[in-house]
Amino acid sequence: MEIIRQTLAFFGENREIFYFVILSIFVGIEVIGGVPTVLHTPLMSGANAIHGVVIVGAIHVMLNIDTSNILALVLGFLAVLLGTLNVVGGFVVTDRMLEMFKKK
Amino acid sequence: MKQNLLEICYIIGSVTFIVGLKMMGNAKTARKGNLIGAVGMTIAILGTIFLHNGAVNPIIYGCIFGAIAIGTVGGWLSAKKVQMTKMPELVSMFNGMGGLCAALISLIELNHLYHQHVEMAQPVSAPIGTMIAIVLGLIIGSVSFSGSIIAYLKLNGTMGKPVRLPSYNIINTIVMVGVLAFGGYIAFTGGSMMLAYLLFACALVYGILFTLPIGGADMPVVISLLNSFTGLAAAFGGFLYDNKVMLTGGILVGSAGTLLTLVMCKAMNRPLGSVIFGAFGGGAAAAGGPDMAGKTIKDVQVSDLAVMMNYSKKVVIVPGYGLAVAQAQHIIHELELLLEERGVEVKYAIHPVAGRMPGHMNVLLAESNVDYGKMVEMEEINSEFEQTDVVLIVGANDVVNPAAKTDPSSPIYGMPILEVDKAKNIIVNKRSMNAGYAGIDNLLFYDPKCSMFFGDAKKALTELVAELKTM
């Protein structure tokens, strides 16, 4: 019973987020719809760069870390590093792909 | 004040992601769209660092800037240096980095929770929603990471054939259910750091098991799927911190990636389930297959082929992954220019799943300056084969296999194919008579109109171009 009550409360408290999620899903589908096959690879690569936004979370975590917690500091450093690789590498490689299409 | 400015940064970020992705759906605006996304990302990152409320130890700023500096240089260099044939591997690798980043965030959050728990003798007191978001972020991020690494190794050729253990699907499903149940246990009881590491390890193992049995031909689907996984992991992070830019970015990629995955599956006429659970070319393929007894293939000499092409009106080239492997995209462009010079109409027929990523062939051909307008998609080119004198198939196999239309027992039955058998002459360039990725024989090669032009794509085409030049 307690679990059910908690679950319901969870949905109630976070209803804006649930609306947000549902609408975003439809935006995602809408944005991709009708893309020609030739652009699938650059698009996948571009989407890959965008989920690098996870780096924002990594930075957020870092900013709230207690410096005495060395393990967290090391993991946070790694997380920011990996996130940056994802973002920078993702956008640059996508740009390289699209550059070729534009040459004509 | 700072907080509100930060929210504005995040709104700008979210809008640029949506607009950027939308613009990337059109060849004319694609590059600008990518740039717009990058600008929004930069704004979101800078905002997060500089608009933070509260005092922060300089050591932490040092760590953040250090990590960003190293990551920027590393990402930039690897993206600039990579060869275009190696690009699917790189995308897979970057995807893995994002996944691991999400998993690490969850680990740090758990570490933080348990730290409080031990040091201050407080109970582990995170709301259940928070715990679920942390645990799911950890699981999905880890699966995406180890899966991407396996995909990288497979594309790289380090890992060859799909690995199949007996009752693989059952083992896989048990591990998946086990990982989820374990995650649920941690989320609902609080767990401990030891259990969190164990969950991390289990999720990594599941990621490996998930990708291991999938064949090379299905890799594009897997990369796209793992891409949307990482998006989901980022979205859970967004939920955790009530961070809207992470939510938008993550969910956008999650839903767009899933749709892209389904589009690819549709192009291969294979339900997603059979991509994940049934490796191509397993038992079914070995049992089926048309009877080749009594049928022969013929091969063609380079000089005869040169004459044939020289006096054609229309030539269609069907590029496949073999072309990419042999790095033959430049020589094929040279062949195209040479033929055009002599009044032959040349087009490229692009199957939706040619290469190892959808659109991979287009990127490769564009790299060697092939005109965008000459690459024709399958539906359009299929009606043109009847007026085509010569079809030149380079390193493609399954996408032209008529068994997809005629043989219900074939594993690729129902997959739309390029109907090259309507053309007057079919030339197939292959290194050997080996079957394609699907591991099935190709009836097309026994077609009376078909001739084999054996040899490495680059070497064989170079010879052909040289021969044509003498005419």
Coordinates of C-alpha atoms in Angstrom, one line a residue:
Chain A
M1 CA 0.0 0.0 0.0
E2 CA 2.8 2.4 1.0
I3 CA 4.6 1.7 -2.3
I4 CA 1.4 2.5 -4.3
R5 CA 0.9 5.7 -2.3
Q6 CA 4.5 6.8 -2.8
T7 CA 4.3 6.0 -6.5
L8 CA 1.1 8.0 -6.9
A9 CA 2.6 10.9 -5.0
F10 CA 5.7 10.7 -7.2
F11 CA 3.6 11.1 -10.3
G12 CA 1.6 13.9 -8.7
E13 CA 4.7 15.9 -7.6
N14 CA 6.4 15.5 -11.0
R15 CA 3.5 16.0 -13.3
E16 CA 5.1 18.9 -15.1
I17 CA 8.1 16.8 -15.9
F18 CA 5.9 14.0 -17.3
Y19 CA 4.2 16.4 -19.6
F20 CA 7.6 17.8 -20.6
V21 CA 8.9 14.3 -21.3
I22 CA 5.9 13.3 -23.4
L23 CA 5.9 16.5 -25.4
S24 CA 9.7 16.2 -26.0
I25 CA 9.2 12.7 -27.3
F26 CA 6.8 14.0 -29.9
V27 CA 9.1 16.9 -30.8
G28 CA 11.9 14.4 -31.3
I29 CA 9.8 12.2 -33.6
E30 CA 8.5 15.3 -35.5
V31 CA 12.0 16.7 -36.0
I32 CA 13.4 13.5 -37.4
G33 CA 10.4 12.6 -39.6
G34 CA 11.0 12.8 -43.4
V35 CA 14.7 13.1 -43.2
P36 CA 16.3 11.7 -46.5
T37 CA 18.4 8.5 -46.1
V38 CA 21.5 10.4 -47.3
L39 CA 21.4 12.5 -44.1
H40 CA 20.9 9.6 -41.7
T41 CA 24.6 9.2 -40.8
P42 CA 25.3 12.9 -40.2
L43 CA 22.0 13.1 -38.3
M44 CA 22.9 10.2 -36.0
S45 CA 26.3 11.8 -35.4
G46 CA 24.7 15.2 -34.7
A47 CA 22.3 13.5 -32.2
N48 CA 25.3 11.8 -30.7
A49 CA 26.9 15.2 -30.1
I50 CA 23.6 16.5 -28.5
H51 CA 23.3 13.8 -25.9
G52 CA 26.8 15.0 -24.8
V53 CA 24.7 17.5 -22.9
V54 CA 25.2 15.0 -20.1
I55 CA 28.4 17.0 -19.5
V56 CA 26.2 19.7 -17.9
G57 CA 25.2 17.1 -15.3
A58 CA 28.9 16.2 -14.8
I59 CA 29.8 19.8 -14.2
H60 CA 26.9 20.3 -11.9
V61 CA 28.1 17.3 -9.8
M62 CA 31.6 18.6 -9.7
L63 CA 30.6 22.0 -8.5
N64 CA 28.9 20.4 -5.5
I65 CA 31.6 17.9 -4.6
D66 CA 33.4 18.1 -1.2
T67 CA 37.1 18.4 -2.1
S68 CA 38.0 16.0 0.7
N69 CA 36.2 13.2 -1.2
I70 CA 39.1 12.3 -3.5
L71 CA 37.2 9.4 -5.1
A72 CA 34.3 11.6 -6.1
L73 CA 36.7 14.2 -7.4
V74 CA 38.5 11.7 -9.6
L75 CA 35.2 10.2 -10.9
G76 CA 33.9 13.8 -11.5
F77 CA 37.1 14.7 -13.4
L78 CA 36.7 11.6 -15.6
A79 CA 33.0 12.4 -16.2
V80 CA 33.7 15.9 -17.4
L81 CA 36.5 14.7 -19.6
L82 CA 34.4 12.0 -21.2
G83 CA 31.4 14.4 -21.6
T84 CA 33.7 16.9 -23.4
L85 CA 35.1 14.2 -25.7
N86 CA 31.5 13.3 -26.6
V87 CA 30.5 17.0 -27.2
V88 CA 33.5 18.3 -29.1
G89 CA 34.3 15.1 -31.0
G90 CA 30.6 14.7 -31.9
F91 CA 30.1 18.2 -33.3
V92 CA 33.4 18.3 -35.1
V93 CA 33.0 15.0 -36.8
T94 CA 29.4 15.9 -37.8
D95 CA 30.7 19.2 -39.3
R96 CA 33.3 17.3 -41.3
M97 CA 30.7 15.0 -42.7
L98 CA 28.4 17.8 -43.7
E99 CA 31.2 19.9 -45.1
M100 CA 31.6 17.3 -47.8
F101 CA 28.0 17.6 -48.8
K102 CA 28.4 21.3 -49.2
K103 CA 31.4 21.3 -51.4
K104 CA 29.2 21.1 -54.5
Chain B
M1 CA 19.6 36.6 -10.5
K2 CA 22.2 34.1 -11.4
Q3 CA 19.7 31.3 -11.2
N4 CA 17.4 33.0 -13.6
L5 CA 20.2 33.8 -16.0
L6 CA 21.1 30.1 -15.9
E7 CA 17.6 29.1 -16.7
I8 CA 17.7 31.4 -19.7
C9 CA 20.9 29.8 -20.9
Y10 CA 19.2 26.4 -20.6
I11 CA 16.2 27.6 -22.6
I12 CA 18.5 28.9 -25.3
G13 CA 20.3 25.5 -25.2
S14 CA 17.1 23.5 -25.5
V15 CA 15.8 25.6 -28.4
T16 CA 19.1 25.4 -30.3
F17 CA 19.0 21.6 -30.0
I18 CA 15.5 21.3 -31.5
V19 CA 16.2 23.9 -34.2
G20 CA 19.6 22.4 -34.9
L21 CA 18.3 18.9 -35.3
K22 CA 15.5 20.1 -37.5
M23 CA 17.9 21.9 -39.8
M24 CA 20.1 18.8 -40.0
G25 CA 17.2 17.1 -41.8
N26 CA 17.8 19.2 -44.9
A27 CA 21.0 19.0 -46.9
K28 CA 21.1 22.8 -47.5
T29 CA 20.8 23.8 -43.8
A30 CA 22.4 20.8 -42.2
R31 CA 25.8 22.2 -41.5
K32 CA 24.4 25.4 -40.0
G33 CA 22.1 23.3 -37.9
N34 CA 25.0 21.4 -36.4
L35 CA 26.7 24.7 -35.7
I36 CA 23.7 26.1 -34.0
G37 CA 23.5 23.0 -31.8
A38 CA 27.2 23.5 -30.9
V39 CA 26.6 27.1 -30.0
G40 CA 23.7 26.2 -27.7
M41 CA 25.8 23.5 -26.1
T42 CA 28.6 26.0 -25.4
I43 CA 26.1 28.5 -23.8
A44 CA 24.7 25.7 -21.6
I45 CA 28.1 24.5 -20.5
L46 CA 29.5 28.0 -19.8
G47 CA 26.3 29.0 -18.0
T48 CA 26.6 25.9 -15.7
I49 CA 30.1 26.8 -14.8
F50 CA 29.9 30.5 -14.3
L51 CA 26.4 31.0 -13.1
H52 CA 26.7 28.6 -10.2
N53 CA 25.3 29.8 -6.9
G54 CA 27.5 29.4 -3.8
A55 CA 31.2 29.2 -3.1
V56 CA 33.3 26.6 -5.0
N57 CA 36.8 25.5 -4.1
P58 CA 39.3 26.7 -6.8
I59 CA 40.6 23.1 -7.0
I60 CA 37.3 22.1 -8.4
Y61 CA 37.4 24.8 -11.0
G62 CA 40.9 23.6 -11.8
C63 CA 39.7 20.1 -12.3
I64 CA 36.7 21.2 -14.5
F65 CA 38.8 23.4 -16.8
G66 CA 41.6 20.8 -16.9
A67 CA 39.1 18.0 -18.0
I68 CA 37.4 20.3 -20.5
A69 CA 40.8 21.3 -22.0
I70 CA 42.0 17.7 -22.4
G71 CA 38.6 16.6 -23.7
T72 CA 38.5 19.4 -26.2
V73 CA 41.9 18.7 -27.6
G74 CA 41.4 15.0 -27.7
G75 CA 37.9 15.1 -29.2
W76 CA 38.9 17.7 -31.8
L77 CA 42.0 15.9 -32.9
S78 CA 40.4 12.5 -33.2
A79 CA 37.4 13.9 -35.1
K80 CA 39.7 15.9 -37.5
K81 CA 42.1 13.0 -38.1
V82 CA 39.7 10.1 -38.6
Q83 CA 39.3 8.7 -42.1
M84 CA 35.8 8.8 -43.4
T85 CA 35.7 5.0 -43.7
K86 CA 36.4 4.8 -40.0
M87 CA 33.7 7.3 -39.0
P88 CA 31.1 4.8 -37.8
E89 CA 33.6 3.5 -35.3
L90 CA 34.4 7.0 -34.1
V91 CA 30.7 7.9 -33.6
S92 CA 30.3 4.6 -31.7
M93 CA 33.3 5.5 -29.5
F94 CA 32.0 9.1 -28.7
N95 CA 28.6 7.5 -27.9
G96 CA 30.3 5.2 -25.4
M97 CA 32.1 8.2 -23.8
G98 CA 28.7 9.9 -23.2
G99 CA 27.3 6.7 -21.8
L100 CA 30.1 6.3 -19.3
C101 CA 29.9 9.9 -18.3
A102 CA 26.2 9.4 -17.4
A103 CA 27.1 6.2 -15.4
L104 CA 29.9 8.0 -13.5
I105 CA 27.5 10.8 -12.6
S106 CA 25.2 8.2 -11.0
L107 CA 28.1 6.6 -9.2
I108 CA 29.1 10.0 -7.7
E109 CA 25.6 10.7 -6.6
L110 CA 25.4 7.3 -4.9
N111 CA 28.8 7.9 -3.3
H112 CA 27.6 11.2 -2.0
L113 CA 24.4 9.7 -0.6
Y114 CA 26.3 6.9 1.2
H115 CA 29.0 9.3 2.4
Q116 CA 26.3 11.3 4.2
H117 CA 24.9 8.1 5.4
V118 CA 28.1 6.8 7.0
E119 CA 29.7 10.1 8.2
M120 CA 26.6 11.7 9.7
A121 CA 24.8 8.5 10.7
Q122 CA 21.8 9.6 8.6
P123 CA 19.7 7.0 6.9
V124 CA 19.9 6.9 3.1
S125 CA 17.1 9.3 2.6
A126 CA 16.6 10.1 -1.1
P127 CA 13.1 10.1 -2.5
I128 CA 12.3 7.0 -4.5
G129 CA 12.1 8.9 -7.8
T130 CA 15.6 10.2 -7.3
M131 CA 16.9 6.7 -6.5
I132 CA 15.2 5.3 -9.6
A133 CA 16.7 8.0 -11.8
I134 CA 20.1 7.5 -10.4
V135 CA 20.0 3.7 -10.8
L136 CA 18.5 3.8 -14.3
G137 CA 21.1 6.4 -15.4
L138 CA 23.8 4.0 -14.1
I139 CA 22.4 0.9 -15.8
I140 CA 21.6 2.5 -19.2
G141 CA 24.8 4.6 -19.3
S142 CA 27.0 1.5 -18.5
V143 CA 25.2 -0.7 -21.1
S144 CA 25.6 2.1 -23.7
F145 CA 29.3 2.3 -22.9
S146 CA 30.3 -1.3 -23.0
G147 CA 27.9 -1.9 -25.9
S148 CA 29.5 0.9 -27.9
I149 CA 33.0 -0.4 -27.2
I150 CA 32.0 -3.8 -28.6
A151 CA 30.4 -2.1 -31.6
Y152 CA 33.6 -0.2 -32.1
L153 CA 35.7 -3.4 -31.9
K154 CA 33.4 -5.1 -34.4
L155 CA 33.4 -2.3 -36.9
N156 CA 37.1 -2.0 -36.5
G157 CA 37.5 -5.7 -37.4
T158 CA 39.2 -6.5 -34.2
M159 CA 36.3 -8.8 -33.4
G160 CA 35.1 -10.8 -36.3
K161 CA 32.1 -13.1 -36.4
P162 CA 29.2 -12.8 -34.1
V163 CA 29.6 -14.9 -31.0
R164 CA 26.8 -17.3 -30.2
L165 CA 26.7 -19.4 -27.1
P166 CA 24.0 -22.1 -26.8
S167 CA 20.7 -20.7 -25.5
Y168 CA 22.2 -17.2 -25.8
N169 CA 18.8 -15.5 -25.8
I170 CA 17.9 -17.1 -22.5
I171 CA 21.2 -16.2 -20.9
N172 CA 20.8 -12.7 -22.1
T173 CA 17.3 -12.3 -20.9
I174 CA 18.2 -13.7 -17.5
V175 CA 21.1 -11.2 -17.2
M176 CA 18.9 -8.3 -18.2
V177 CA 16.1 -9.2 -15.8
G178 CA 18.8 -9.8 -13.1
V179 CA 20.4 -6.4 -13.7
L180 CA 17.0 -4.7 -13.5
A181 CA 15.9 -6.6 -10.4
F182 CA 19.2 -5.8 -8.7
G183 CA 18.8 -2.1 -9.7
G184 CA 15.3 -2.2 -8.3
Y185 CA 16.6 -3.6 -5.0
I186 CA 19.1 -0.8 -4.7
A187 CA 16.6 1.8 -5.5
F188 CA 14.0 0.6 -3.0
T189 CA 16.2 -0.4 -0.1
G190 CA 19.0 2.2 -0.4
G191 CA 21.7 -0.4 -0.9
S192 CA 25.4 0.4 -0.4
M193 CA 28.4 1.6 -2.4
M194 CA 29.6 -2.0 -2.7
L195 CA 26.3 -3.0 -4.3
A196 CA 26.4 0.1 -6.6
Y197 CA 29.8 -1.0 -8.0
L198 CA 28.5 -4.5 -8.4
L199 CA 25.5 -3.1 -10.3
F200 CA 27.9 -1.1 -12.5
A201 CA 29.9 -4.2 -13.3
C202 CA 26.8 -6.2 -14.1
A203 CA 25.4 -3.5 -16.4
L204 CA 28.7 -3.4 -18.2
V205 CA 28.6 -7.2 -18.7
Y206 CA 25.1 -7.0 -20.0
G207 CA 26.1 -4.3 -22.5
I208 CA 28.8 -6.7 -23.8
L209 CA 26.4 -9.6 -23.9
F210 CA 23.8 -7.4 -25.7
T211 CA 26.1 -6.4 -28.5
L212 CA 28.2 -9.6 -28.9
P213 CA 25.8 -11.8 -30.8
I214 CA 24.8 -9.1 -33.3
G215 CA 26.3 -9.4 -36.8
G216 CA 28.3 -6.8 -38.7
A217 CA 25.4 -6.1 -41.1
D218 CA 23.2 -5.0 -38.2
M219 CA 25.8 -2.7 -36.6
P220 CA 24.2 0.5 -37.9
V221 CA 21.0 -0.4 -36.1
V222 CA 22.9 -1.2 -32.9
I223 CA 24.8 2.1 -32.9
S224 CA 21.6 4.0 -33.5
L225 CA 20.0 2.1 -30.7
L226 CA 22.9 2.7 -28.3
N227 CA 22.8 6.3 -29.3
S228 CA 19.2 6.6 -28.1
F229 CA 20.2 4.7 -24.9
T230 CA 22.8 7.4 -24.1
G231 CA 20.1 10.0 -24.8
L232 CA 17.9 8.3 -22.2
A233 CA 20.7 8.2 -19.7
A234 CA 21.2 11.9 -20.1
A235 CA 17.5 12.5 -19.7
F236 CA 17.6 10.6 -16.3
G237 CA 20.4 13.0 -15.3
G238 CA 18.1 15.8 -16.3
F239 CA 15.3 14.5 -14.1
L240 CA 17.7 14.0 -11.2
Y241 CA 18.8 17.6 -11.2
D242 CA 15.6 19.0 -12.6
N243 CA 17.8 20.3 -15.4
K244 CA 15.7 21.1 -18.4
V245 CA 18.4 21.3 -21.0
M246 CA 19.6 17.8 -20.1
L247 CA 16.0 16.6 -20.3
T248 CA 15.3 18.2 -23.7
G249 CA 18.6 17.1 -25.2
G250 CA 18.4 13.6 -23.8
I251 CA 14.8 12.9 -24.7
L252 CA 15.2 14.5 -28.2
V253 CA 18.1 12.1 -28.9
G254 CA 16.2 9.2 -27.2
S255 CA 13.1 9.5 -29.3
A256 CA 14.9 10.6 -32.5
G257 CA 17.4 7.8 -32.1
T258 CA 14.6 5.2 -31.6
L259 CA 12.8 6.5 -34.7
L260 CA 16.0 6.3 -36.7
T261 CA 16.6 2.8 -35.5
L262 CA 13.1 1.8 -36.6
V263 CA 13.5 3.4 -40.0
M264 CA 16.7 1.4 -40.5
C265 CA 15.0 -1.8 -39.4
K266 CA 12.2 -1.1 -41.9
A267 CA 14.7 -0.6 -44.7
M268 CA 16.0 -4.1 -44.0
N269 CA 12.6 -5.4 -43.4
R270 CA 13.6 -6.9 -40.1
P271 CA 11.8 -6.3 -36.9
L272 CA 14.0 -4.8 -34.2
G273 CA 13.5 -7.9 -32.1
S274 CA 15.1 -10.2 -34.6
V275 CA 18.1 -7.8 -34.9
I276 CA 18.7 -8.0 -31.2
F277 CA 17.8 -11.6 -30.5
G278 CA 18.6 -13.4 -33.7
A279 CA 22.0 -13.1 -35.3
F280 CA 21.9 -13.0 -39.1
G281 CA 23.0 -16.1 -40.9
G282 CA 22.3 -18.5 -38.0
G283 CA 20.7 -21.9 -38.3
A284 CA 18.0 -20.8 -40.7
A285 CA 20.4 -19.6 -43.4
A286 CA 22.5 -22.7 -43.3
A287 CA 19.4 -24.9 -43.7
G288 CA 17.8 -22.8 -46.5
G289 CA 19.2 -21.3 -49.6
P290 CA 18.5 -22.2 -53.2
D291 CA 20.2 -25.2 -54.8
M292 CA 23.2 -24.0 -56.8
A293 CA 24.0 -27.4 -58.3
G294 CA 24.5 -27.4 -62.1
K295 CA 24.6 -23.6 -62.3
T296 CA 27.8 -21.8 -63.3
I297 CA 29.1 -18.3 -63.1
K298 CA 31.1 -16.5 -65.7
D299 CA 33.8 -13.9 -65.3
V300 CA 34.7 -11.0 -67.4
Q301 CA 38.1 -9.7 -68.5
V302 CA 39.0 -6.1 -67.8
S303 CA 39.4 -5.3 -71.5
D304 CA 36.0 -6.6 -72.4
L305 CA 34.4 -4.8 -69.5
A306 CA 36.1 -1.5 -70.7
V307 CA 34.6 -1.9 -74.2
M308 CA 31.2 -2.7 -72.8
M309 CA 31.1 0.3 -70.6
N310 CA 32.6 2.6 -73.2
Y311 CA 29.8 1.9 -75.6
S312 CA 27.0 2.0 -73.0
K313 CA 24.4 4.8 -72.8
K314 CA 23.7 4.5 -69.2
V315 CA 25.7 2.9 -66.3
V316 CA 24.5 2.6 -62.7
I317 CA 27.0 1.9 -60.0
V318 CA 25.9 0.1 -56.8
P319 CA 28.4 0.8 -54.1
G320 CA 28.6 -1.4 -50.9
Y321 CA 30.8 -1.7 -47.9
G322 CA 33.4 -3.6 -49.9
L323 CA 34.0 -0.3 -51.7
A324 CA 34.6 1.5 -48.4
V325 CA 36.9 -1.2 -47.2
A326 CA 39.0 -1.1 -50.3
Q327 CA 39.1 2.7 -50.2
A328 CA 37.9 2.7 -53.8
Q329 CA 35.6 5.8 -53.5
H330 CA 38.1 8.0 -55.3
I331 CA 38.9 5.7 -58.2
I332 CA 35.2 5.1 -58.7
H333 CA 34.7 8.8 -59.1
E334 CA 37.5 8.9 -61.6
L335 CA 35.7 6.1 -63.5
E336 CA 32.5 8.1 -63.4
L337 CA 34.2 11.3 -64.8
L338 CA 35.9 9.3 -67.5
L339 CA 32.6 7.7 -68.6
E340 CA 30.7 11.0 -68.5
E341 CA 33.4 12.5 -70.7
R342 CA 32.5 10.0 -73.3
G343 CA 28.8 10.7 -73.1
V344 CA 27.8 7.8 -70.8
E345 CA 25.2 8.7 -68.2
V346 CA 26.4 7.5 -64.8
K347 CA 24.4 7.3 -61.6
Y348 CA 24.9 5.7 -58.2
A349 CA 22.2 3.5 -56.7
I350 CA 22.1 3.9 -52.9
H351 CA 20.4 1.2 -50.9
P352 CA 19.2 2.5 -47.5
V353 CA 21.4 0.1 -45.6
A354 CA 24.4 0.1 -47.8
G355 CA 27.6 0.5 -45.8
R356 CA 27.7 0.3 -42.1
M357 CA 25.6 3.2 -41.2
P358 CA 22.6 4.6 -43.1
G359 CA 23.9 7.2 -45.5
H360 CA 27.4 6.0 -45.0
M361 CA 27.8 5.5 -48.8
N362 CA 26.7 9.0 -49.4
V363 CA 29.2 10.5 -47.0
L364 CA 32.0 8.3 -48.5
L365 CA 31.1 9.3 -52.1
A366 CA 30.8 12.9 -51.2
E367 CA 34.3 12.7 -49.7
S368 CA 35.6 12.0 -53.2
N369 CA 33.6 14.8 -54.7
V370 CA 30.8 12.8 -56.3
D371 CA 27.9 15.1 -57.1
Y372 CA 25.1 14.8 -54.5
G373 CA 22.5 14.7 -57.3
K374 CA 24.1 11.6 -58.8
M375 CA 23.3 9.5 -55.7
V376 CA 19.9 8.1 -56.3
E377 CA 17.8 6.4 -53.6
M378 CA 16.4 2.9 -54.1
E379 CA 12.8 3.7 -54.9
E380 CA 13.8 6.1 -57.6
I381 CA 16.5 4.1 -59.2
N382 CA 14.6 0.9 -59.3
S383 CA 12.4 2.2 -62.1
E384 CA 15.5 3.2 -64.1
F385 CA 17.2 -0.2 -64.3
E386 CA 15.3 -1.3 -67.3
Q387 CA 16.9 1.5 -69.4
T388 CA 20.3 0.7 -67.9
D389 CA 23.0 -0.9 -70.1
V390 CA 25.5 -1.8 -67.4
V391 CA 25.1 -2.1 -63.6
L392 CA 28.4 -2.2 -61.8
I393 CA 28.1 -3.7 -58.3
V394 CA 31.1 -2.9 -56.2
G395 CA 31.4 -4.7 -52.9
A396 CA 27.7 -5.0 -52.4
N397 CA 25.9 -8.3 -52.1
D398 CA 22.8 -8.7 -49.9
V399 CA 21.2 -5.5 -51.1
V400 CA 21.0 -6.9 -54.7
N401 CA 20.2 -10.5 -53.8
P402 CA 17.0 -11.6 -55.6
A403 CA 16.3 -14.1 -52.9
A404 CA 14.9 -11.3 -50.9
K405 CA 12.0 -11.2 -53.4
T406 CA 11.7 -14.8 -54.5
D407 CA 12.7 -17.1 -51.7
P408 CA 10.5 -17.1 -48.6
S409 CA 13.0 -19.4 -46.8
S410 CA 15.8 -16.8 -47.1
P411 CA 16.7 -14.9 -44.0
I412 CA 16.6 -11.6 -46.0
Y413 CA 13.2 -12.4 -47.5
G414 CA 11.1 -9.3 -47.8
M415 CA 14.0 -6.8 -47.6
P416 CA 13.6 -4.3 -50.4
I417 CA 16.4 -4.7 -52.8
L418 CA 17.9 -2.8 -55.8
E419 CA 16.3 -4.6 -58.8
V420 CA 19.5 -4.8 -60.8
D421 CA 18.4 -7.9 -62.6
K422 CA 16.3 -5.7 -64.8
A423 CA 19.3 -4.1 -66.4
K424 CA 20.8 -5.4 -69.6
N425 CA 24.2 -6.4 -68.2
I426 CA 25.2 -6.9 -64.6
I427 CA 28.9 -6.8 -63.5
V428 CA 29.7 -7.8 -60.0
N429 CA 33.1 -6.8 -58.5
K430 CA 33.9 -9.0 -55.6
R431 CA 37.1 -10.3 -54.0
S432 CA 35.9 -13.8 -54.0
M433 CA 32.8 -15.9 -54.2
N434 CA 32.3 -15.6 -50.4
A435 CA 28.8 -14.8 -49.3
G436 CA 27.8 -11.4 -47.9
Y437 CA 27.2 -10.5 -44.3
A438 CA 24.0 -12.4 -44.2
G439 CA 26.0 -15.5 -45.1
I440 CA 23.7 -16.6 -47.9
D441 CA 24.4 -17.4 -51.5
N442 CA 23.4 -14.9 -54.1
L443 CA 21.3 -16.2 -57.0
L444 CA 22.1 -13.1 -59.0
F445 CA 25.6 -14.3 -59.7
Y446 CA 24.2 -17.2 -61.7
D447 CA 22.0 -14.9 -63.8
P448 CA 23.0 -15.3 -67.5
K449 CA 23.3 -11.5 -67.8
C450 CA 25.7 -11.4 -64.9
S451 CA 29.5 -11.5 -65.1
M452 CA 31.9 -11.5 -62.2
F453 CA 34.8 -9.1 -62.2
F454 CA 37.0 -10.6 -59.4
G455 CA 39.6 -8.6 -57.5
D456 CA 40.1 -6.0 -54.8
A457 CA 37.8 -3.1 -55.6
K458 CA 40.5 -0.4 -55.8
K459 CA 42.9 -2.5 -57.8
A460 CA 40.3 -3.8 -60.2
L461 CA 38.8 -0.4 -60.8
T462 CA 42.2 1.2 -61.3
E463 CA 42.9 -1.4 -64.0
L464 CA 39.5 -0.7 -65.6
V465 CA 40.2 3.1 -65.6
A466 CA 43.6 2.5 -67.1
E467 CA 42.1 0.3 -69.8
L468 CA 39.4 2.8 -70.6
K469 CA 42.0 5.6 -71.0
T470 CA 43.7 3.7 -73.8
M471 CA 40.5 3.6 -75.8

